[in-house]
Amino acid sequence: MLRTLIASCAFALASTSALGQTTVKIAVLGPMAFVQGENHWMGAEMARDDINKAGGITVGGRKLMVELVRADSNEMTSVPDAASAVERVITRDKADFLIGGFRSEAVLAMQEVAMDHKKLFLGVGAAHDELGIRVEKDYNRYKYWFRVSPTKSTDLGRTVFGVLGAVAGDIRTQFKTETPKVAVLAEKAIWTEGLIAAAQKNLPAMKMEMVGLWQPSAVATDVTAELSAIERAGADIVFTFLSGPVGIVTGRQMGERNMKAVAFGINVEAQKDEFWGAAAGKANFVSTLDTYAEVEITPKTVPWVRAFKERFKKSPTYNAATYDAVMILKEAIEKANSIKSDDLVPVIEKLSYLGNAAVVEFDKRHDPVWGPGKSLGIGVQWQDGKKVAFWPPQVKGMQPFRLPAR
Amino acid sequence: MRYWLRRLWMQLRNEVLVLPSRTLVLVWAIALLLLPWVYADPYVLRIVTLTCLFAIFAASWDLLAGYSGQVNFGHALFFGAGAYASALLSLKLGLSPWLTVWAGTAVATLFGLGAGYLCLRLRGSYLSLATLAFPLIATGLLFAFPGFSGGELGFSGLPRLANSLLGNYYIAVIAMLALVFGLWLIADSKFGLVLHAIRDDELAARASGINTPRYKLAAFALSAFAAGLAGALLAHYMRVTGPFTLETALSFQVVIWGIFGGVATIYGPVAAVFVLYPLTEWFGGFQAFGERRLLFFAVIVLLVLLYMPRGLAPWVRDKIETLCPRCKQRNGAWRTHCRLCSAPLIATDRPRASEPDKG
């Protein structure tokens, strides 16, 4: 009798607390002292404000407001700190869901803590394939992990070679060259090794000639020697894999030398608004993969990018896809009529969400499905001080790719 | 039974409770053991677990740098060696983590012997710079053979030693208490005295017939043993290991802990970790502080070193204990006469309790 009474009281208490919940708490985890974390937060803030202005998230006939918890993961400095930040937001701040993460090595540790607590964690920032492989290998433990953005490393490689093929096509047409010459300029770092190997393998198959490989430091302040050698090799394309400040130096010095070759690849610095000024206005024709631009990747892209720029006075980077992550949660919560992670997993698995830069659908590894019309990425080029998007060409608003005069 | 209990109580009363510093340590150890029963907050238990593992790491550095004077700027090598070796054996061979942790520790000890051997002829800043290079070389090797080492990502999905929060907590706490107490006993023994002698004047120690290379190697091996165990335990607790276990920042972090707490004490660096690690984590919980946690960390360290130049633990000990001018034994600061030789303790130039024994 007493047991029944206690159980009834406990159930009543639990029900009251569930009914009493007026907000959905979403923890935004990222390196907040860095531009990546800043974008995590800005994207999530926009989503929160949009949802709350529209009345919140409907669950069981009630409207719940979105509440964000800003959590500095300190992941650039310390992996244990990143894992502790996850523990803190789950057990202390009582977050219902987690979004963010950037450094793959740290996100692996963060993933462990989230999975221990069976909390839905929508990754925005880390690209390593392993994060999704774990879902496939041990579904029951890792099913609470979904990667919203970017596409996994392997797919990122597929995109970069896709755009390279288009650039080579332009060179073939414009300069009547059958086999464009490609110089690979990759910073000396582990992440570039797979891409270099892929270039060595794929370029001949793509009817391009690889004239050499140059590997400056990610923080090199001068690449004159490399660029001279590339010029002597007669390269048409400088295929870049650069994440550090060397990306700025490369753009500036290519402009100073009036190089005939065009730079395309991954150049993280060239994705930033400040790139043109940092390269002293000399980085004309430098191009790179990117995520957002004022082109109609989806019907939402242009108004969202404009709203982002108006609010924060800068362009979004791919970490601002936390906006989509929050919106995916809203859609899944409303469909499942629940805020329990276990109820949301099957809903998100079947979701097709029209995002700001992609139509997000998830594969069996809970990675975004790659391909045209899904998650793909775009190619952008600096043209006379403006960053313009040029690839994929079928997207409305794309500008033609330009080559240096010969 | 009654006899043993009585004997234990006598030991406790005569050896521990007579000195405030020892009483403090006892209270701290009991508090750690009772914490989950009093305050079972998972976040707090996680932070204390990590603090315990880093405390082992800090104490291991102190044995090498503080006692033998071999200031190691690359101590993360041993931490990383333990973590990687245990992870590799557990993932590739499917061995139980209870076995691989010891195997990882053994590998770290071998690394300690190797590093010690290479540094035998080096002293002072030359030794520090040479040791700084070791984890960098190890990281380079890991990146050179990504198929074997997991490359920049390392290894993930490692089995835990225990599946419960409490289990992992007690493993870390008991390992820390046992290792720190063990290292303190070693440092307080004849072996520690020899290390002191080597640090102060190696030539004089050799002239006295001490086989200094053997002692220096032993200090390296013992220190690497403890650091390797801490690394292996951390890897299995977090279920991941990677190049972060070999980072230069970690090597410098342990130096900061050592100097902040007070070198050549063993308990000093442990106290430093127990103050600084939770404090920086606590800062991280506040939006206003979180993103500036390193700045606050640096300010606190600078202030402590400015006002407590020999470190936190010796400063506290000086405040609560007095050294007898006659028999050089320590006494509670409230005592007017030595508890052993009855010599008067109140003097205008009261000697500090943590001054080295001159008698």
GROMACS .gro file of N, CA, C and O in nm, chain B residues 50-96:
model
  188
  456LEU      N    1   3.890   1.345  -1.313
  456LEU     CA    2   3.997   1.398  -1.399
  456LEU      C    3   4.106   1.464  -1.315
  456LEU      O    4   4.226   1.449  -1.343
  457THR      N    5   4.064   1.533  -1.208
  457THR     CA    6   4.162   1.599  -1.119
  457THR      C    7   4.255   1.494  -1.059
  457THR      O    8   4.376   1.514  -1.051
  458CYS      N    9   4.199   1.383  -1.017
  458CYS     CA   10   4.281   1.276  -0.956
  458CYS      C   11   4.384   1.225  -1.057
  458CYS      O   12   4.502   1.205  -1.025
  459LEU      N   13   4.341   1.205  -1.182
  459LEU     CA   14   4.433   1.152  -1.282
  459LEU      C   15   4.545   1.252  -1.313
  459LEU      O   16   4.662   1.215  -1.324
  460PHE      N   17   4.509   1.379  -1.321
  460PHE     CA   18   4.613   1.480  -1.346
  460PHE      C   19   4.701   1.499  -1.222
  460PHE      O   20   4.817   1.538  -1.235
  461ALA      N   21   4.645   1.472  -1.104
  461ALA     CA   22   4.726   1.484  -0.981
  461ALA      C   23   4.838   1.379  -0.981
  461ALA      O   24   4.951   1.407  -0.941
  462ILE      N   25   4.807   1.259  -1.030
  462ILE     CA   26   4.911   1.154  -1.040
  462ILE      C   27   5.020   1.203  -1.135
  462ILE      O   28   5.140   1.192  -1.108
  463PHE      N   29   4.975   1.261  -1.246
  463PHE     CA   30   5.068   1.310  -1.348
  463PHE      C   31   5.158   1.419  -1.288
  463PHE      O   32   5.281   1.418  -1.308
  464ALA      N   33   5.098   1.511  -1.212
  464ALA     CA   34   5.175   1.621  -1.154
  464ALA      C   35   5.275   1.569  -1.050
  464ALA      O   36   5.390   1.614  -1.045
  465ALA      N   37   5.230   1.474  -0.968
  465ALA     CA   38   5.319   1.419  -0.865
  465ALA      C   39   5.437   1.347  -0.929
  465ALA      O   40   5.551   1.353  -0.881
  466SER      N   41   5.409   1.280  -1.042
  466SER     CA   42   5.517   1.206  -1.110
  466SER      C   43   5.622   1.302  -1.163
  466SER      O   44   5.742   1.273  -1.160
  467TRP      N   45   5.577   1.418  -1.212
  467TRP     CA   46   5.673   1.518  -1.261
  467TRP      C   47   5.760   1.568  -1.145
  467TRP      O   48   5.880   1.588  -1.161
  468ASP      N   49   5.698   1.585  -1.029
  468ASP     CA   50   5.771   1.640  -0.915
  468ASP      C   51   5.882   1.547  -0.868
  468ASP      O   52   5.988   1.593  -0.827
  469LEU      N   53   5.857   1.417  -0.875
  469LEU     CA   54   5.962   1.323  -0.833
  469LEU      C   55   6.087   1.342  -0.920
  469LEU      O   56   6.199   1.343  -0.870
  470LEU      N   57   6.062   1.360  -1.049
  470LEU     CA   58   6.174   1.372  -1.142
  470LEU      C   59   6.238   1.511  -1.136
  470LEU      O   60   6.359   1.525  -1.121
  471ALA      N   61   6.154   1.614  -1.147
  471ALA     CA   62   6.206   1.750  -1.156
  471ALA      C   63   6.241   1.807  -1.019
  471ALA      O   64   6.346   1.867  -1.000
  472GLY      N   65   6.150   1.788  -0.924
  472GLY     CA   66   6.169   1.847  -0.793
  472GLY      C   67   6.278   1.777  -0.713
  472GLY      O   68   6.365   1.842  -0.656
  473TYR      N   69   6.276   1.646  -0.709
  473TYR     CA   70   6.370   1.571  -0.623
  473TYR      C   71   6.505   1.548  -0.689
  473TYR      O   72   6.609   1.567  -0.627
  474SER      N   73   6.502   1.503  -0.818
  474SER     CA   74   6.632   1.472  -0.879
  474SER      C   75   6.685   1.590  -0.960
  474SER      O   76   6.795   1.583  -1.013
  475GLY      N   77   6.605   1.698  -0.972
  475GLY     CA   78   6.653   1.818  -1.042
  475GLY      C   79   6.656   1.804  -1.193
  475GLY      O   80   6.711   1.889  -1.262
  476GLN      N   81   6.596   1.696  -1.246
  476GLN     CA   82   6.594   1.678  -1.392
  476GLN      C   83   6.462   1.738  -1.443
  476GLN      O   84   6.362   1.667  -1.457
  477VAL      N   85   6.465   1.867  -1.469
  477VAL     CA   86   6.342   1.939  -1.502
  477VAL      C   87   6.296   1.900  -1.644
  477VAL      O   88   6.357   1.938  -1.744
  478ASN      N   89   6.189   1.821  -1.645
  478ASN     CA   90   6.142   1.763  -1.770
  478ASN      C   91   6.038   1.854  -1.834
  478ASN      O   92   5.933   1.879  -1.775
  479PHE      N   93   6.067   1.903  -1.955
  479PHE     CA   94   5.972   1.987  -2.027
  479PHE      C   95   5.889   1.905  -2.127
  479PHE      O   96   5.811   1.962  -2.202
  480GLY      N   97   5.908   1.775  -2.125
  480GLY     CA   98   5.833   1.692  -2.219
  480GLY      C   99   5.768   1.575  -2.147
  480GLY      O  100   5.765   1.463  -2.197
  481HIS      N  101   5.715   1.603  -2.029
  481HIS     CA  102   5.662   1.495  -1.946
  481HIS      C  103   5.541   1.426  -2.010
  481HIS      O  104   5.509   1.312  -1.976
  482ALA      N  105   5.475   1.496  -2.102
  482ALA     CA  106   5.358   1.437  -2.170
  482ALA      C  107   5.397   1.312  -2.247
  482ALA      O  108   5.311   1.229  -2.278
  483LEU      N  109   5.528   1.295  -2.278
  483LEU     CA  110   5.572   1.175  -2.349
  483LEU      C  111   5.527   1.049  -2.275
  483LEU      O  112   5.474   0.955  -2.335
  484PHE      N  113   5.547   1.048  -2.143
  484PHE     CA  114   5.516   0.928  -2.064
  484PHE      C  115   5.365   0.910  -2.051
  484PHE      O  116   5.313   0.799  -2.053
  485PHE      N  117   5.297   1.023  -2.036
  485PHE     CA  118   5.150   1.022  -2.026
  485PHE      C  119   5.092   0.963  -2.155
  485PHE      O  120   5.009   0.872  -2.153
  486GLY      N  121   5.142   1.015  -2.267
  486GLY     CA  122   5.093   0.970  -2.398
  486GLY      C  123   5.132   0.826  -2.427
  486GLY      O  124   5.054   0.749  -2.483
  487ALA      N  125   5.254   0.788  -2.385
  487ALA     CA  126   5.300   0.650  -2.409
  487ALA      C  127   5.208   0.552  -2.337
  487ALA      O  128   5.167   0.449  -2.394
  488GLY      N  129   5.175   0.583  -2.213
  488GLY     CA  130   5.084   0.496  -2.136
  488GLY      C  131   4.948   0.488  -2.203
  488GLY      O  132   4.890   0.379  -2.219
  489ALA      N  133   4.896   0.604  -2.244
  489ALA     CA  134   4.762   0.609  -2.305
  489ALA      C  135   4.761   0.532  -2.437
  489ALA      O  136   4.672   0.448  -2.461
  490TYR      N  137   4.859   0.559  -2.522
  490TYR     CA  138   4.860   0.495  -2.654
  490TYR      C  139   4.884   0.344  -2.645
  490TYR      O  140   4.817   0.267  -2.713
  491ALA      N  141   4.980   0.304  -2.561
  491ALA     CA  142   5.012   0.162  -2.553
  491ALA      C  143   4.891   0.083  -2.501
  491ALA      O  144   4.855  -0.022  -2.556
  492SER      N  145   4.826   0.136  -2.400
  492SER     CA  146   4.710   0.067  -2.345
  492SER      C  147   4.596   0.062  -2.448
  492SER      O  148   4.531  -0.042  -2.465
  493ALA      N  149   4.575   0.175  -2.518
  493ALA     CA  150   4.468   0.181  -2.619
  493ALA      C  151   4.494   0.081  -2.732
  493ALA      O  152   4.405   0.007  -2.775
  494LEU      N  153   4.620   0.079  -2.779
  494LEU     CA  154   4.657  -0.010  -2.890
  494LEU      C  155   4.634  -0.156  -2.852
  494LEU      O  156   4.573  -0.233  -2.928
  495LEU      N  157   4.683  -0.193  -2.733
  495LEU     CA  158   4.671  -0.333  -2.691
  495LEU      C  159   4.525  -0.372  -2.670
  495LEU      O  160   4.485  -0.483  -2.704
  496SER      N  161   4.449  -0.278  -2.616
  496SER     CA  162   4.310  -0.312  -2.588
  496SER      C  163   4.227  -0.320  -2.717
  496SER      O  164   4.141  -0.405  -2.730
  497LEU      N  165   4.257  -0.232  -2.813
  497LEU     CA  166   4.178  -0.233  -2.937
  497LEU      C  167   4.225  -0.338  -3.037
  497LEU      O  168   4.145  -0.408  -3.097
  498LYS      N  169   4.357  -0.350  -3.052
  498LYS     CA  170   4.409  -0.441  -3.155
  498LYS      C  171   4.407  -0.587  -3.108
  498LYS      O  172   4.383  -0.677  -3.187
  499LEU      N  173   4.437  -0.607  -2.978
  499LEU     CA  174   4.442  -0.746  -2.930
  499LEU      C  175   4.317  -0.785  -2.851
  499LEU      O  176   4.301  -0.901  -2.813
  500GLY      N  177   4.233  -0.689  -2.826
  500GLY     CA  178   4.109  -0.717  -2.753
  500GLY      C  179   4.131  -0.757  -2.609
  500GLY      O  180   4.048  -0.827  -2.549
  501LEU      N  181   4.243  -0.712  -2.552
  501LEU     CA  182   4.272  -0.749  -2.411
  501LEU      C  183   4.190  -0.663  -2.315
  501LEU      O  184   4.147  -0.552  -2.350
  502SER      N  185   4.173  -0.714  -2.195
  502SER     CA  186   4.097  -0.641  -2.094
  502SER      C  187   4.174  -0.514  -2.055
  502SER      O  188   4.297  -0.517  -2.040
   0.00000   0.00000   0.00000
